[in-house]
Tab-separated table of C-alpha atoms (C1' of nucleotides) in Angstrom:
chain	number	residue	atom	x	y	z
A	1	MET	CA	160.075	34.689	127.747
A	2	SER	CA	162.361	32.415	131.178
A	3	GLN	CA	161.076	29.834	129.362
A	4	ARG	CA	163.133	30.210	126.151
A	5	PHE	CA	165.812	31.910	127.807
A	6	PHE	CA	166.921	28.201	129.102
A	7	GLN	CA	165.653	26.175	126.439
A	8	LEU	CA	167.986	28.480	124.354
A	9	ASN	CA	170.795	28.491	126.796
A	10	MET	CA	170.817	23.937	126.238
A	11	GLN	CA	170.184	24.485	123.307
A	12	PHE	CA	173.239	27.084	122.476
A	13	THR	CA	175.819	24.943	124.791
A	14	ARG	CA	175.638	21.219	122.870
A	15	THR	CA	176.216	23.258	119.768
A	16	PHE	CA	179.759	25.205	121.225
A	17	ARG	CA	180.678	21.787	122.695
A	18	LYS	CA	180.098	19.822	118.925
A	19	LYS	CA	182.095	22.642	116.958
A	20	LEU	CA	184.996	22.631	119.121
A	21	ASN	CA	184.853	19.517	119.440
A	22	GLU	CA	185.282	19.310	115.351
A	23	HIS	CA	187.922	22.150	115.825
A	24	LEU	CA	189.521	19.911	118.704
A	25	VAL	CA	189.716	16.633	116.540
A	26	GLU	CA	192.877	18.533	114.772
A	27	VAL	CA	195.074	18.206	118.145
A	28	GLY	CA	193.225	15.283	118.838
A	29	LEU	CA	191.896	16.021	121.763
A	30	TYR	CA	187.361	16.228	123.156
A	31	TYR	CA	186.561	19.146	124.967
A	32	SER	CA	186.088	16.954	127.890
A	33	GLN	CA	190.109	16.599	128.210
A	34	TRP	CA	190.906	20.243	127.394
A	35	SER	CA	189.188	21.028	130.653
A	36	ILE	CA	191.650	19.273	132.423
A	37	VAL	CA	194.415	19.639	131.154
A	38	TYR	CA	193.572	23.946	131.202
A	39	TYR	CA	192.839	23.224	134.732
A	40	LEU	CA	196.157	21.636	135.604
A	41	LYS	CA	198.470	24.714	133.489
A	42	GLN	CA	197.037	26.511	135.428
A	43	CYS	CA	197.776	24.927	139.013
A	44	GLY	CA	200.193	23.314	138.289
A	45	SER	CA	199.329	19.944	139.802
A	46	ALA	CA	195.518	18.577	141.589
A	47	THR	CA	194.265	15.992	143.114
A	48	LEU	CA	190.856	13.926	141.270
A	49	VAL	CA	188.712	15.732	143.896
A	50	GLU	CA	190.254	19.394	143.739
A	51	ILE	CA	189.265	19.033	139.737
A	52	THR	CA	186.149	17.593	140.446
A	53	ASN	CA	185.051	20.471	142.599
A	54	TYR	CA	186.986	22.843	140.060
A	55	LEU	CA	185.088	21.348	137.242
A	56	ASP	CA	181.794	20.422	139.257
A	57	VAL	CA	181.191	17.148	137.476
A	58	GLU	CA	180.956	13.882	139.477
A	59	LYS	CA	184.401	11.906	140.599
A	60	PRO	CA	183.189	8.876	137.527
A	61	THR	CA	183.519	11.579	134.867
A	62	ILE	CA	186.755	13.067	135.921
A	63	SER	CA	188.262	9.498	136.890
A	64	ARG	CA	187.858	8.004	133.308
A	65	THR	CA	188.410	11.227	131.282
A	66	VAL	CA	191.630	11.352	133.092
A	67	LYS	CA	192.534	7.552	132.440
A	68	ARG	CA	192.872	8.733	129.066
A	69	LEU	CA	194.452	11.323	129.379
A	70	GLU	CA	197.022	9.189	130.947
A	71	GLU	CA	197.465	6.799	128.276
A	72	GLN	CA	197.397	9.521	126.412
A	73	GLN	CA	200.672	10.355	128.035
A	74	LEU	CA	199.533	14.086	128.403
A	75	ILE	CA	199.592	14.056	132.179
A	76	GLU	CA	201.635	11.732	134.782
A	77	ARG	CA	201.449	11.032	138.153
A	78	LEU	CA	203.283	13.130	141.165
A	79	PRO	CA	204.343	11.182	144.200
A	80	SER	CA	201.172	11.713	147.355
A	81	GLU	CA	201.860	11.011	151.414
A	82	ASP	CA	198.443	10.435	150.738
A	83	LYS	CA	198.732	6.954	149.430
A	84	ARG	CA	194.543	8.081	148.247
A	85	GLU	CA	195.124	10.289	146.327
A	86	ARG	CA	196.027	10.543	142.641
A	87	LYS	CA	198.116	13.527	141.686
A	88	MET	CA	198.429	14.473	138.615
A	89	GLN	CA	200.390	17.018	136.049
A	90	LEU	CA	201.136	17.968	132.096
A	91	THR	CA	203.995	16.091	130.850
A	92	LYS	CA	206.401	17.567	128.817
A	93	LYS	CA	203.578	16.155	125.601
A	94	GLY	CA	200.768	17.899	127.993
A	95	LEU	CA	202.541	20.919	127.558
A	96	GLU	CA	203.102	20.993	124.238
A	97	MET	CA	199.420	20.001	123.801
A	98	TYR	CA	198.372	22.297	125.570
A	99	GLU	CA	199.487	26.076	123.781
A	100	LYS	CA	197.802	24.537	119.834
A	101	ALA	CA	194.910	23.655	121.866
A	102	TYR	CA	194.601	27.036	123.778
A	103	ASP	CA	194.842	28.291	120.266
A	104	VAL	CA	192.522	26.333	118.737
A	105	VAL	CA	189.968	26.945	121.100
A	106	ASN	CA	191.293	30.940	122.418
A	107	LYS	CA	190.420	31.150	117.758
A	108	PHE	CA	186.850	29.297	118.043
A	109	GLU	CA	185.702	31.826	121.139
A	110	GLN	CA	187.409	35.098	119.290
A	111	SER	CA	185.792	34.939	116.531
A	112	LEU	CA	182.177	34.072	118.042
A	113	LEU	CA	182.941	36.759	120.668
A	114	ALA	CA	183.612	38.986	117.257
A	115	GLU	CA	180.614	41.926	116.851
A	116	ILE	CA	179.019	41.676	120.676
A	117	PRO	CA	178.678	44.289	122.323
A	118	GLU	CA	181.831	44.712	126.089
A	119	THR	CA	178.805	45.595	127.856
A	120	GLU	CA	176.715	42.986	126.391
A	121	MET	CA	179.365	40.253	127.167
A	122	GLU	CA	179.057	41.322	130.978
A	123	ALA	CA	175.564	41.458	131.571
A	124	SER	CA	175.764	37.937	130.170
A	125	PHE	CA	178.277	36.673	132.640
A	126	ARG	CA	177.350	38.219	135.683
A	127	THR	CA	173.923	36.752	135.007
A	128	ILE	CA	175.585	33.000	134.712
A	129	GLN	CA	177.345	33.599	137.492
A	130	GLN	CA	174.096	34.350	139.425
A	131	LEU	CA	172.185	31.408	138.377
A	132	ARG	CA	174.861	29.161	138.995
A	133	ASP	CA	175.683	30.073	142.504
A	134	LYS	CA	171.726	30.145	143.146
A	135	LEU	CA	172.159	26.154	141.855
A	136	LYS	CA	174.670	25.487	144.609
B	1	MET	CA	187.596	36.957	130.554
B	2	SER	CA	185.442	35.638	127.288
B	3	GLN	CA	187.622	32.937	128.137
B	4	ARG	CA	185.766	32.208	131.537
B	5	PHE	CA	181.826	33.253	130.068
B	6	PHE	CA	181.771	29.724	128.012
B	7	GLN	CA	183.801	27.809	130.506
B	8	LEU	CA	181.225	28.873	133.155
B	9	ASN	CA	178.604	28.900	130.310
B	10	MET	CA	179.339	24.979	130.137
B	11	GLN	CA	179.384	24.284	133.393
B	12	PHE	CA	175.446	25.662	134.459
B	13	THR	CA	174.191	24.407	131.900
B	14	ARG	CA	175.078	21.341	133.897
B	15	THR	CA	174.212	21.853	137.098
B	16	PHE	CA	170.495	22.884	135.216
B	17	ARG	CA	170.455	19.805	133.170
B	18	LYS	CA	171.826	17.738	136.478
B	19	LYS	CA	169.273	19.726	139.303
B	20	LEU	CA	166.613	19.678	136.972
B	21	ASN	CA	166.243	16.532	136.907
B	22	GLU	CA	166.435	15.479	140.216
B	23	HIS	CA	163.368	18.098	140.459
B	24	LEU	CA	161.669	16.369	137.553
B	25	VAL	CA	162.434	12.679	139.458
B	26	GLU	CA	158.438	13.226	140.721
B	27	VAL	CA	157.129	13.192	137.927
B	28	GLY	CA	159.026	9.915	135.896
B	29	LEU	CA	160.326	12.246	133.535
B	30	TYR	CA	163.451	13.659	132.237
B	31	TYR	CA	165.012	16.502	131.082
B	32	SER	CA	165.612	15.256	127.470
B	33	GLN	CA	162.205	13.676	127.482
B	34	TRP	CA	160.016	16.907	129.292
B	35	SER	CA	162.191	19.122	125.527
B	36	ILE	CA	160.154	16.478	122.893
B	37	VAL	CA	157.085	17.119	124.982
B	38	TYR	CA	157.077	20.654	124.900
B	39	TYR	CA	157.398	21.062	121.692
B	40	LEU	CA	154.842	18.473	120.963
B	41	LYS	CA	152.521	20.086	123.050
B	42	GLN	CA	152.978	23.248	121.146
B	43	CYS	CA	152.910	21.824	118.019
B	44	GLY	CA	149.927	19.593	117.500
B	45	SER	CA	152.495	16.922	116.023
B	46	ALA	CA	155.618	16.994	114.283
B	47	THR	CA	158.090	14.022	112.601
B	48	LEU	CA	161.323	12.979	114.229
B	49	VAL	CA	162.779	15.578	111.100
B	50	GLU	CA	161.362	18.547	112.819
B	51	ILE	CA	161.371	17.008	116.129
B	52	THR	CA	165.938	17.120	115.716
B	53	ASN	CA	165.857	20.497	113.332
B	54	TYR	CA	163.834	21.869	115.802
B	55	LEU	CA	166.068	20.890	119.210
B	56	ASP	CA	169.501	20.737	116.964
B	57	VAL	CA	170.033	17.221	118.449
B	58	GLU	CA	171.051	14.651	116.531
B	59	LYS	CA	168.384	12.276	115.157
B	60	PRO	CA	169.569	9.082	116.903
B	61	THR	CA	169.154	10.679	119.548
B	62	ILE	CA	165.528	11.810	119.671
B	63	SER	CA	164.920	8.289	117.911
B	64	ARG	CA	166.280	6.459	121.186
B	65	THR	CA	163.911	9.310	123.366
B	66	VAL	CA	161.056	8.883	121.370
B	67	LYS	CA	160.750	5.102	121.311
B	68	ARG	CA	161.205	5.669	125.391
B	69	LEU	CA	158.141	7.962	125.368
B	70	GLU	CA	156.271	5.425	123.051
B	71	GLU	CA	157.151	2.801	125.706
B	72	GLN	CA	155.852	4.986	128.334
B	73	GLN	CA	152.789	5.356	126.607
B	74	LEU	CA	153.724	9.204	126.094
B	75	ILE	CA	153.040	10.054	122.760
B	76	GLU	CA	152.169	8.223	120.036
B	77	ARG	CA	152.215	7.446	116.424
B	78	LEU	CA	149.572	9.496	113.953
B	79	PRO	CA	149.264	7.674	110.352
B	80	SER	CA	151.503	8.916	107.256
B	81	GLU	CA	151.259	8.613	103.994
B	82	ASP	CA	155.045	9.093	103.700
B	83	LYS	CA	155.549	6.057	105.285
B	84	ARG	CA	159.597	7.031	105.651
B	85	GLU	CA	157.973	9.044	108.329
B	86	ARG	CA	156.480	8.966	112.104
B	87	LYS	CA	154.689	11.308	112.889
B	88	MET	CA	154.232	11.790	116.779
B	89	GLN	CA	151.445	13.444	119.449
B	90	LEU	CA	150.615	13.307	122.422
B	91	THR	CA	148.709	10.585	123.808
B	92	LYS	CA	145.978	11.826	126.670
B	93	LYS	CA	148.838	9.921	129.133
B	94	GLY	CA	151.031	12.611	127.788
B	95	LEU	CA	149.345	16.085	127.743
B	96	GLU	CA	149.353	14.848	131.630
B	97	MET	CA	152.252	14.493	131.959
B	98	TYR	CA	152.692	17.342	130.683
B	99	GLU	CA	150.846	19.493	132.882
B	100	LYS	CA	152.217	18.248	135.343
B	101	ALA	CA	156.055	18.497	134.118
B	102	TYR	CA	155.511	21.526	133.378
B	103	ASP	CA	154.359	22.939	137.075
B	104	VAL	CA	158.471	21.730	138.196
B	105	VAL	CA	159.401	22.660	135.183
B	106	ASN	CA	158.590	26.516	135.919
B	107	LYS	CA	158.767	26.175	140.190
B	108	PHE	CA	162.088	25.344	139.194
B	109	GLU	CA	163.362	28.371	136.548
B	110	GLN	CA	161.347	31.216	138.025
B	111	SER	CA	163.717	29.716	141.208
B	112	LEU	CA	166.492	31.084	139.932
B	113	LEU	CA	165.293	34.058	138.199
B	114	ALA	CA	163.797	35.832	141.441
B	115	GLU	CA	166.056	38.727	142.145
B	116	ILE	CA	168.036	39.169	138.568
B	117	PRO	CA	166.737	42.436	136.339
B	118	GLU	CA	164.948	41.746	133.191
B	119	THR	CA	166.851	44.385	131.412
B	120	GLU	CA	169.878	42.223	132.166
B	121	MET	CA	167.745	39.183	131.713
B	122	GLU	CA	167.095	40.611	128.042
B	123	ALA	CA	171.000	41.195	127.050
B	124	SER	CA	171.583	38.194	128.235
B	125	PHE	CA	169.374	36.501	125.818
B	126	ARG	CA	170.324	38.594	123.491
B	127	THR	CA	173.493	37.707	123.611
B	128	ILE	CA	173.098	33.810	123.786
B	129	GLN	CA	170.909	34.741	120.952
B	130	GLN	CA	173.755	36.333	118.852
B	131	LEU	CA	176.035	33.124	119.520
B	132	ARG	CA	173.323	30.046	118.756
B	133	ASP	CA	172.822	31.997	115.654
B	134	LYS	CA	176.755	33.258	114.733
B	135	LEU	CA	177.414	28.997	115.536
B	136	LYS	CA	175.049	27.856	112.317
C	1	DC	C1'	159.072	4.438	82.479
C	2	DC	C1'	163.861	3.813	85.268
C	3	DT	C1'	167.662	4.998	87.594
C	4	DA	C1'	170.153	7.912	90.790
C	5	DA	C1'	169.333	11.266	93.938
C	6	DA	C1'	167.472	12.803	98.248
C	7	DA	C1'	164.600	12.055	102.567
C	8	DA	C1'	163.527	9.503	107.053
C	9	DG	C1'	164.799	6.491	110.181
C	10	DT	C1'	167.604	2.979	112.677
C	11	DT	C1'	171.055	0.504	113.763
C	12	DA	C1'	176.213	0.832	115.834
C	13	DC	C1'	179.287	1.887	118.172
C	14	DC	C1'	181.851	6.403	120.305
C	15	DT	C1'	182.716	10.282	124.790
C	16	DA	C1'	179.978	12.646	128.849
C	17	DA	C1'	178.128	12.972	132.833
C	18	DG	C1'	175.121	10.757	136.418
C	19	DT	C1'	173.871	7.639	140.610
C	20	DA	C1'	174.551	3.753	143.793
C	21	DA	C1'	177.397	0.953	145.555
C	22	DC	C1'	181.768	-0.168	146.885
C	23	DT	C1'	187.487	-0.882	148.320
C	24	DA	C1'	191.522	1.358	150.358
C	25	DT	C1'	193.683	4.512	153.054
C	26	DA	C1'	193.267	8.710	156.481
C	27	DT	C1'	191.164	11.216	160.562
C	28	DA	C1'	188.408	10.338	164.487
C	29	DC	C1'	187.124	9.124	169.246
C	30	DC	C1'	186.647	6.531	172.947
D	1	DG	C1'	194.868	2.165	170.581
D	2	DG	C1'	190.822	-0.111	168.224
D	3	DT	C1'	187.397	1.310	165.949
D	4	DA	C1'	183.793	4.054	164.075
D	5	DT	C1'	183.574	7.731	160.335
D	6	DA	C1'	185.185	10.300	156.904
D	7	DT	C1'	187.817	10.899	151.990
D	8	DA	C1'	189.818	9.410	147.472
D	9	DG	C1'	188.989	6.623	144.208
D	10	DT	C1'	186.539	3.604	140.992
D	11	DT	C1'	183.252	-0.229	139.288
D	12	DA	C1'	179.115	-1.229	136.730
D	13	DC	C1'	175.846	0.182	135.105
D	14	DT	C1'	172.020	4.423	132.723
D	15	DT	C1'	170.388	8.078	130.256
D	16	DA	C1'	172.112	11.860	126.412
D	17	DG	C1'	174.849	13.954	122.680
D	18	DG	C1'	177.549	12.732	118.824
D	19	DT	C1'	178.783	10.391	113.872
D	20	DA	C1'	179.641	6.653	110.346
D	21	DA	C1'	176.015	3.471	108.051
D	22	DC	C1'	173.180	1.481	106.544
D	23	DT	C1'	167.276	0.360	104.947
D	24	DT	C1'	163.723	2.413	102.933
D	25	DT	C1'	160.747	5.364	101.086
D	26	DT	C1'	159.992	9.389	98.218
D	27	DT	C1'	161.838	12.655	93.818
D	28	DA	C1'	164.199	14.353	89.742
D	29	DG	C1'	165.716	13.866	85.622
D	30	DG	C1'	167.007	11.564	82.094
DNA sequence: CCTAAAAAGTTACCTAAGTAACTATATACC
DNA sequence: GGTATATAGTTACTTAGGTAACTTTTTAGG
């Protein structure tokens, strides 16, 4: 049973990402980009290391995705005292993108959640949280 | 709350794969390879399309991973009537690999599951299963 | 029987995530 | 103040996943 849980969950997240990407095509964003745009909206601005810590993804991966977001002019660099760091924030265009993408993501997630009891979701949330904490 | 569940779960599976890969290094296998070896052990033999359907991963991805497993002589081709298909099975070396990797994976998964109540795990399993079914 | 459609794999090329090794800047310590 | 260490980010290269387009073989329909 335990075996199967992890396998099932790996498969689910793979398909989840795939389907969400299909929906995000219409606004011109990938899920990986969305997760950074989402974070920057919440916190206003952040360095690459801060994004790395929040998403728990390695620096080179973040570096590349941030580069693409900058090329699309969805985010921009902020001046900083520490010359090593790149502090980024959403541009006006990025904020508009956030609004559009939020709708797409939210609609998709809500459609999945319909009919799943809240208590079950809460139990699942706790479980995944505990599992994640153990990994660290 | 729902928002966070998907984000949390994506992050968890990413870290899960990473850590499991670190453990699997000692037997010389990647998680993606393990999932194919595991399936071939369960069903005896399978074509690429059958593996594709079981894992819900696209054909080119499976094709590449199978190629590597064959190069490592962990799996081998079986003769088949349909000249299009490649029916694969574990070699003797592949079976030995299965045993070693099974221990690694099982130990890792059990260590994560310790202290998590069974009822919570069952609820989580049902939830992920329902979510996955909705995606299809 | 012959041709069109379907199915199994492969190839080429895209994004996503990882490690290792590097540069440049900032901090700590003697 | 000068040197060693730590931190931020990048570059090069790996595996993992995806799509689109292709070849080869099989199946279906006329």
